[in-house]
Amino acid sequence: MPEPPKKLEKKPIKFSNLLLGAGLNMFEVTSLGQPLEVTKTTMAANRGDSFASALTRIWGRGGVLGFYQGLIPWAWIEASTKGAVLLFVASEAEYYAKAAGANDFVGGISGGMVGGMAQAYATMGFCTCMKTVEITQHKLAASGVKPPSTFTTFMDIYRKEGIRGINKGVNAVAIRQITNWGSRFGLSRLAEQGIRRVTGKEDPGVKLNGYEKVLASGLGGGLSAWNQPIEVIRVEMQSKTPDPNRPKNLTVGKTFRYIYSNNGVKGLYRGVTPRIGLGVWQTICMVALGDMAKDAVEKLTGESVTAKH
């Protein structure tokens, strides 16, 4: 007699899951995450720079501290909130996708993509915009003018352009997040299947070890950098680097045409190397350090952590 279909249940959102996500994201961005983000953004904004000249440019903005521009408060706000947004929205989206008949893989990928879009519009839009503004304001410092503080800049943009000004490039951030989560989920799953075949662990009940998990997720994160053009478009839309040739009222389409006409295909992939490094570092933090963080959070909250990290 066939087994009755399993009752579909919503995954509960636990405080321990939110704490784990925020803690891992904060560690990732405060360690290597922000320096890689600053390097990636600098290369995308200054598309004539090589990797080495981008590093020299950043160092010239304040030595080691130059690599941490935009960390406080914008990167910290983004890191501490984006995980919560993703968990809440992805959980709901996955539930409704499965209720509509989707299997686990399609449900998971749908939840990630909708969660990624919510991340962009809820918290990442204005945070990425302000980080980019800080990183690309260095022209003022180079000409001997002291750049205004981060909050002065924020209020100045808000007064002149309102909510749209501080969320400039948010549509590009949304496209990046949707494609990021969709491809990261799919590519990590493909990498995992390949590793299982090579190691003889084709039975889904057999768990991958820590190194295999990191390799599968690292390949998924690194290969997700195929969408770098949308990241370069996002940086250009949010950039404060003066350019008299840049069209006014940039849209995603206008920005794409502008970058392509000036820098070609190569220009659309500027900063892809630090972006791959960032994807791999995020994976190491979430997967390799995840188990240690999970134990610490469970002891602190007394709840079992059910989030996948």
Tab-separated table of C-alpha atoms in Angstrom:
chain	number	residue	atom	x	y	z
A	1	MET	CA	0.000	0.000	0.000
A	2	PRO	CA	1.511	3.383	-0.997
A	3	GLU	CA	2.469	5.759	1.792
A	4	PRO	CA	0.169	8.799	2.211
A	5	PRO	CA	1.738	11.999	0.897
A	6	LYS	CA	3.734	13.896	3.496
A	7	LYS	CA	1.823	16.875	4.928
A	8	LEU	CA	3.420	20.123	3.799
A	9	GLU	CA	4.451	22.299	6.720
A	10	LYS	CA	5.977	25.755	6.901
A	11	LYS	CA	9.482	25.868	8.348
A	12	PRO	CA	9.414	27.785	11.642
A	13	ILE	CA	11.488	30.959	11.847
A	14	LYS	CA	13.580	30.670	14.993
A	15	PHE	CA	15.538	33.376	16.788
A	16	SER	CA	18.533	30.994	16.850
A	17	ASN	CA	18.475	30.801	13.012
A	18	LEU	CA	18.413	34.606	12.712
A	19	LEU	CA	21.237	34.962	15.248
A	20	LEU	CA	23.362	32.376	13.424
A	21	GLY	CA	22.851	34.086	10.030
A	22	ALA	CA	23.607	37.567	11.403
A	23	GLY	CA	26.687	36.354	13.315
A	24	LEU	CA	28.214	34.528	10.338
A	25	ASN	CA	27.483	37.429	7.966
A	26	MET	CA	29.029	39.946	10.386
A	27	PHE	CA	32.177	37.831	10.736
A	28	GLU	CA	32.434	37.309	6.956
A	29	VAL	CA	32.163	41.012	6.087
A	30	THR	CA	34.410	42.270	8.928
A	31	SER	CA	37.225	39.850	8.083
A	32	LEU	CA	38.000	39.435	4.361
A	33	GLY	CA	34.559	40.250	2.962
A	34	GLN	CA	34.765	44.055	2.945
A	35	PRO	CA	38.330	44.275	1.520
A	36	LEU	CA	37.223	42.015	-1.374
A	37	GLU	CA	34.021	44.071	-1.791
A	38	VAL	CA	36.031	47.342	-1.890
A	39	THR	CA	38.488	45.871	-4.440
A	40	LYS	CA	35.640	44.554	-6.612
A	41	THR	CA	33.788	47.907	-6.487
A	42	THR	CA	36.964	49.926	-7.203
A	43	MET	CA	37.761	47.786	-10.274
A	44	ALA	CA	34.153	48.006	-11.511
A	45	ALA	CA	34.108	51.820	-11.068
A	46	ASN	CA	37.614	52.379	-12.547
A	47	ARG	CA	37.506	49.940	-15.449
A	48	GLY	CA	40.949	50.919	-16.741
A	49	ASP	CA	42.589	49.653	-13.530
A	50	SER	CA	44.379	46.320	-13.286
A	51	PHE	CA	44.054	44.294	-10.078
A	52	ALA	CA	47.415	45.653	-8.843
A	53	SER	CA	46.599	49.306	-9.643
A	54	ALA	CA	43.203	48.945	-7.928
A	55	LEU	CA	44.990	47.727	-4.763
A	56	THR	CA	47.416	50.693	-4.994
A	57	ARG	CA	44.481	53.100	-5.432
A	58	ILE	CA	42.701	51.667	-2.355
A	59	TRP	CA	45.886	51.744	-0.261
A	60	GLY	CA	46.309	55.414	-1.225
A	61	ARG	CA	42.907	56.179	0.322
A	62	GLY	CA	44.101	55.369	3.839
A	63	GLY	CA	46.330	52.308	3.961
A	64	VAL	CA	44.674	49.256	5.518
A	65	LEU	CA	41.599	51.324	6.497
A	66	GLY	CA	41.048	52.085	2.800
A	67	PHE	CA	40.051	48.430	2.361
A	68	TYR	CA	37.347	48.830	5.023
A	69	GLN	CA	35.571	51.884	3.586
A	70	GLY	CA	31.807	51.534	3.904
A	71	LEU	CA	32.069	48.838	6.595
A	72	ILE	CA	30.544	50.954	9.380
A	73	PRO	CA	27.601	51.358	9.344
A	74	TRP	CA	26.428	50.264	5.859
A	75	ALA	CA	28.082	46.841	5.494
A	76	TRP	CA	27.214	46.009	9.124
A	77	ILE	CA	23.558	47.025	8.646
A	78	GLU	CA	23.395	44.926	5.475
A	79	ALA	CA	25.143	41.894	7.044
A	80	SER	CA	22.994	41.872	10.187
A	81	THR	CA	19.629	42.231	8.395
A	82	LYS	CA	19.894	40.488	5.011
A	83	GLY	CA	19.965	36.987	6.543
A	84	ALA	CA	16.732	37.614	8.466
A	85	VAL	CA	14.984	38.962	5.352
A	86	LEU	CA	16.145	35.962	3.317
A	87	LEU	CA	15.022	33.420	5.938
A	88	PHE	CA	11.553	34.947	6.389
A	89	VAL	CA	10.779	35.468	2.698
A	90	ALA	CA	12.512	32.356	1.307
A	91	SER	CA	10.640	30.182	3.824
A	92	GLU	CA	7.252	31.593	2.720
A	93	ALA	CA	8.110	31.440	-1.005
A	94	GLU	CA	9.381	27.855	-0.733
A	95	TYR	CA	6.197	26.811	1.094
A	96	TYR	CA	3.897	28.295	-1.572
A	97	ALA	CA	6.026	26.887	-4.431
A	98	LYS	CA	5.785	23.385	-2.933
A	99	ALA	CA	2.049	23.860	-2.253
A	100	ALA	CA	1.690	24.621	-5.971
A	101	GLY	CA	3.340	21.266	-6.796
A	102	ALA	CA	7.068	22.124	-7.048
A	103	ASN	CA	9.611	19.490	-5.967
A	104	ASP	CA	12.280	20.159	-3.289
A	105	PHE	CA	14.869	21.428	-5.807
A	106	VAL	CA	12.494	23.858	-7.587
A	107	GLY	CA	10.978	24.903	-4.238
A	108	GLY	CA	14.432	25.634	-2.809
A	109	ILE	CA	15.599	27.575	-5.854
A	110	SER	CA	12.306	29.568	-5.965
A	111	GLY	CA	12.565	30.416	-2.261
A	112	GLY	CA	16.167	31.591	-2.704
A	113	MET	CA	15.359	33.759	-5.723
A	114	VAL	CA	12.312	35.447	-4.141
A	115	GLY	CA	14.266	35.861	-0.882
A	116	GLY	CA	17.156	37.418	-2.830
A	117	MET	CA	14.788	39.908	-4.462
A	118	ALA	CA	13.319	40.830	-1.058
A	119	GLN	CA	16.869	41.329	0.311
A	120	ALA	CA	17.572	43.866	-2.441
A	121	TYR	CA	14.448	45.982	-1.958
A	122	ALA	CA	14.260	45.756	1.852
A	123	THR	CA	17.837	46.328	3.003
A	124	MET	CA	20.587	45.817	0.418
A	125	GLY	CA	19.584	48.568	-2.030
A	126	PHE	CA	20.413	51.577	0.132
A	127	CYS	CA	23.318	49.786	1.881
A	128	THR	CA	25.105	48.898	-1.392
A	129	CYS	CA	24.374	52.401	-2.692
A	130	MET	CA	25.959	54.076	0.344
A	131	LYS	CA	28.956	51.672	0.361
A	132	THR	CA	29.583	52.471	-3.315
A	133	VAL	CA	29.215	56.211	-2.689
A	134	GLU	CA	31.855	56.024	0.069
A	135	ILE	CA	34.258	53.923	-2.008
A	136	THR	CA	33.947	56.079	-5.155
A	137	GLN	CA	34.085	59.468	-3.346
A	138	HIS	CA	37.891	59.193	-3.172
A	139	LYS	CA	38.297	61.681	-6.068
A	140	LEU	CA	37.455	64.459	-3.605
A	141	ALA	CA	40.205	63.358	-1.225
A	142	ALA	CA	42.668	63.042	-4.116
A	143	SER	CA	42.034	66.675	-5.089
A	144	GLY	CA	42.711	67.829	-1.515
A	145	VAL	CA	39.058	68.310	-0.525
A	146	LYS	CA	37.975	66.451	2.621
A	147	PRO	CA	34.983	64.230	1.711
A	148	PRO	CA	31.870	64.768	3.862
A	149	SER	CA	31.061	62.171	6.541
A	150	THR	CA	28.969	59.153	5.576
A	151	PHE	CA	25.810	60.475	7.321
A	152	THR	CA	26.227	63.948	5.788
A	153	THR	CA	26.444	62.292	2.361
A	154	PHE	CA	23.387	60.128	3.145
A	155	MET	CA	21.262	63.128	4.207
A	156	ASP	CA	22.498	65.203	1.257
A	157	ILE	CA	21.428	62.497	-1.241
A	158	TYR	CA	18.113	62.045	0.608
A	159	ARG	CA	17.353	65.795	0.541
A	160	LYS	CA	18.182	66.115	-3.170
A	161	GLU	CA	16.792	62.844	-4.530
A	162	GLY	CA	14.632	61.309	-1.777
A	163	ILE	CA	14.170	57.537	-1.350
A	164	ARG	CA	14.992	56.936	-5.023
A	165	GLY	CA	18.387	58.591	-4.576
A	166	ILE	CA	19.519	56.406	-1.680
A	167	ASN	CA	18.158	53.336	-3.475
A	168	LYS	CA	19.846	54.123	-6.794
A	169	GLY	CA	20.722	50.921	-8.630
A	170	VAL	CA	18.299	48.843	-6.520
A	171	ASN	CA	16.853	47.119	-9.617
A	172	ALA	CA	20.363	46.004	-10.599
A	173	VAL	CA	20.916	44.745	-7.018
A	174	ALA	CA	17.629	42.786	-7.261
A	175	ILE	CA	18.638	41.163	-10.584
A	176	ARG	CA	22.048	40.306	-9.091
A	177	GLN	CA	20.501	38.739	-5.970
A	178	ILE	CA	17.894	36.736	-7.923
A	179	THR	CA	20.480	35.321	-10.349
A	180	ASN	CA	23.002	34.840	-7.498
A	181	TRP	CA	20.715	32.720	-5.382
A	182	GLY	CA	19.257	30.812	-8.304
A	183	SER	CA	22.632	29.910	-9.827
A	184	ARG	CA	24.408	29.368	-6.478
A	185	PHE	CA	21.750	26.887	-5.392
A	186	GLY	CA	21.715	25.067	-8.751
A	187	LEU	CA	25.497	25.037	-9.303
A	188	SER	CA	26.212	23.902	-5.718
A	189	ARG	CA	23.761	21.014	-6.211
A	190	LEU	CA	25.460	20.035	-9.502
A	191	ALA	CA	28.918	20.222	-7.869
A	192	GLU	CA	27.668	18.083	-4.974
A	193	GLN	CA	26.365	15.429	-7.396
A	194	GLY	CA	29.760	15.367	-9.163
A	195	ILE	CA	31.622	15.010	-5.835
A	196	ARG	CA	29.284	12.174	-4.778
A	197	ARG	CA	29.992	10.310	-8.030
A	198	VAL	CA	33.781	10.739	-7.681
A	199	THR	CA	33.858	9.738	-3.983
A	200	GLY	CA	31.340	6.888	-4.285
A	201	LYS	CA	28.806	8.603	-1.968
A	202	GLU	CA	25.894	8.449	-4.406
A	203	ASP	CA	23.460	7.373	-1.682
A	204	PRO	CA	21.733	10.626	-0.550
A	205	GLY	CA	21.733	9.259	3.008
A	206	VAL	CA	25.545	9.394	3.138
A	207	LYS	CA	26.730	12.834	4.283
A	208	LEU	CA	29.591	14.714	2.639
A	209	ASN	CA	32.493	15.578	4.944
A	210	GLY	CA	33.468	19.193	5.755
A	211	TYR	CA	35.996	19.542	2.912
A	212	GLU	CA	33.545	18.151	0.350
A	213	LYS	CA	30.806	20.529	1.571
A	214	VAL	CA	33.168	23.515	1.271
A	215	LEU	CA	34.259	22.406	-2.225
A	216	ALA	CA	30.669	21.966	-3.481
A	217	SER	CA	29.453	25.288	-2.034
A	218	GLY	CA	32.693	27.077	-3.044
A	219	LEU	CA	32.266	25.974	-6.661
A	220	GLY	CA	28.632	27.123	-6.543
A	221	GLY	CA	29.605	30.501	-5.043
A	222	GLY	CA	32.626	31.069	-7.324
A	223	LEU	CA	30.851	30.069	-10.551
A	224	SER	CA	27.915	32.337	-9.656
A	225	ALA	CA	30.183	35.245	-10.655
A	226	TRP	CA	29.026	34.653	-14.277
A	227	ASN	CA	26.561	37.522	-13.619
A	228	GLN	CA	29.380	40.053	-12.968
A	229	PRO	CA	28.057	42.395	-15.728
A	230	ILE	CA	25.005	43.202	-13.597
A	231	GLU	CA	27.345	43.950	-10.657
A	232	VAL	CA	29.427	46.357	-12.821
A	233	ILE	CA	26.156	47.983	-13.978
A	234	ARG	CA	25.065	48.338	-10.322
A	235	VAL	CA	28.360	50.009	-9.341
A	236	GLU	CA	28.186	52.430	-12.313
A	237	MET	CA	24.601	53.402	-11.419
A	238	GLN	CA	25.608	54.140	-7.809
A	239	SER	CA	29.074	55.595	-8.494
A	240	LYS	CA	30.051	59.094	-7.409
A	241	THR	CA	33.161	59.109	-9.648
A	242	PRO	CA	32.691	62.208	-11.881
A	243	ASP	CA	32.220	61.378	-15.584
A	244	PRO	CA	30.855	64.015	-18.004
A	245	ASN	CA	30.090	61.308	-20.596
A	246	ARG	CA	27.846	59.255	-18.305
A	247	PRO	CA	24.186	59.517	-19.389
A	248	LYS	CA	21.718	61.174	-17.000
A	249	ASN	CA	18.924	59.191	-15.306
A	250	LEU	CA	20.637	55.839	-15.711
A	251	THR	CA	18.568	52.681	-16.086
A	252	VAL	CA	19.972	49.130	-16.190
A	253	GLY	CA	19.701	49.122	-20.024
A	254	LYS	CA	21.277	52.581	-20.491
A	255	THR	CA	24.145	51.699	-18.134
A	256	PHE	CA	24.817	48.430	-19.972
A	257	ARG	CA	25.051	50.263	-23.325
A	258	TYR	CA	27.286	52.980	-21.836
A	259	ILE	CA	29.777	50.489	-20.304
A	260	TYR	CA	29.776	48.259	-23.405
A	261	SER	CA	30.375	51.183	-25.791
A	262	ASN	CA	33.299	52.475	-23.670
A	263	ASN	CA	34.930	49.287	-22.381
A	264	GLY	CA	33.483	46.373	-24.374
A	265	VAL	CA	32.798	42.915	-22.930
A	266	LYS	CA	35.989	43.094	-20.832
A	267	GLY	CA	34.638	46.185	-19.047
A	268	LEU	CA	31.491	44.270	-18.047
A	269	TYR	CA	33.647	41.699	-16.235
A	270	ARG	CA	35.928	44.126	-14.341
A	271	GLY	CA	36.310	43.003	-10.730
A	272	VAL	CA	35.311	39.386	-11.426
A	273	THR	CA	38.469	37.999	-9.701
A	274	PRO	CA	37.770	39.571	-6.260
A	275	ARG	CA	34.076	38.680	-6.781
A	276	ILE	CA	35.002	34.968	-7.157
A	277	GLY	CA	37.236	35.314	-4.071
A	278	LEU	CA	34.320	36.884	-2.180
A	279	GLY	CA	31.985	34.016	-3.178
A	280	VAL	CA	34.510	31.426	-1.986
A	281	TRP	CA	35.193	33.305	1.294
A	282	GLN	CA	31.453	33.598	2.025
A	283	THR	CA	31.169	29.848	1.480
A	284	ILE	CA	34.057	29.053	3.820
A	285	CYS	CA	32.466	31.240	6.518
A	286	MET	CA	28.976	29.776	6.106
A	287	VAL	CA	29.946	26.114	5.663
A	288	ALA	CA	33.278	25.575	7.415
A	289	LEU	CA	32.604	27.898	10.369
A	290	GLY	CA	28.862	27.222	10.358
A	291	ASP	CA	29.012	24.100	12.543
A	292	MET	CA	31.119	25.823	15.212
A	293	ALA	CA	28.802	28.858	15.189
A	294	LYS	CA	25.765	26.555	15.301
A	295	ASP	CA	26.991	24.904	18.519
A	296	ALA	CA	27.704	28.308	20.115
A	297	VAL	CA	24.232	29.687	19.199
A	298	GLU	CA	22.464	26.548	20.469
A	299	LYS	CA	24.239	26.878	23.834
A	300	LEU	CA	23.386	30.594	24.026
A	301	THR	CA	19.681	30.345	23.056
A	302	GLY	CA	18.811	26.802	24.153
A	303	GLU	CA	17.141	26.262	20.736
A	304	SER	CA	18.249	23.809	18.071
A	305	VAL	CA	19.367	25.608	14.901
A	306	THR	CA	17.587	24.301	11.794
A	307	ALA	CA	18.844	26.841	9.214
A	308	LYS	CA	21.009	25.475	6.409
A	309	HIS	CA	24.280	27.408	6.374
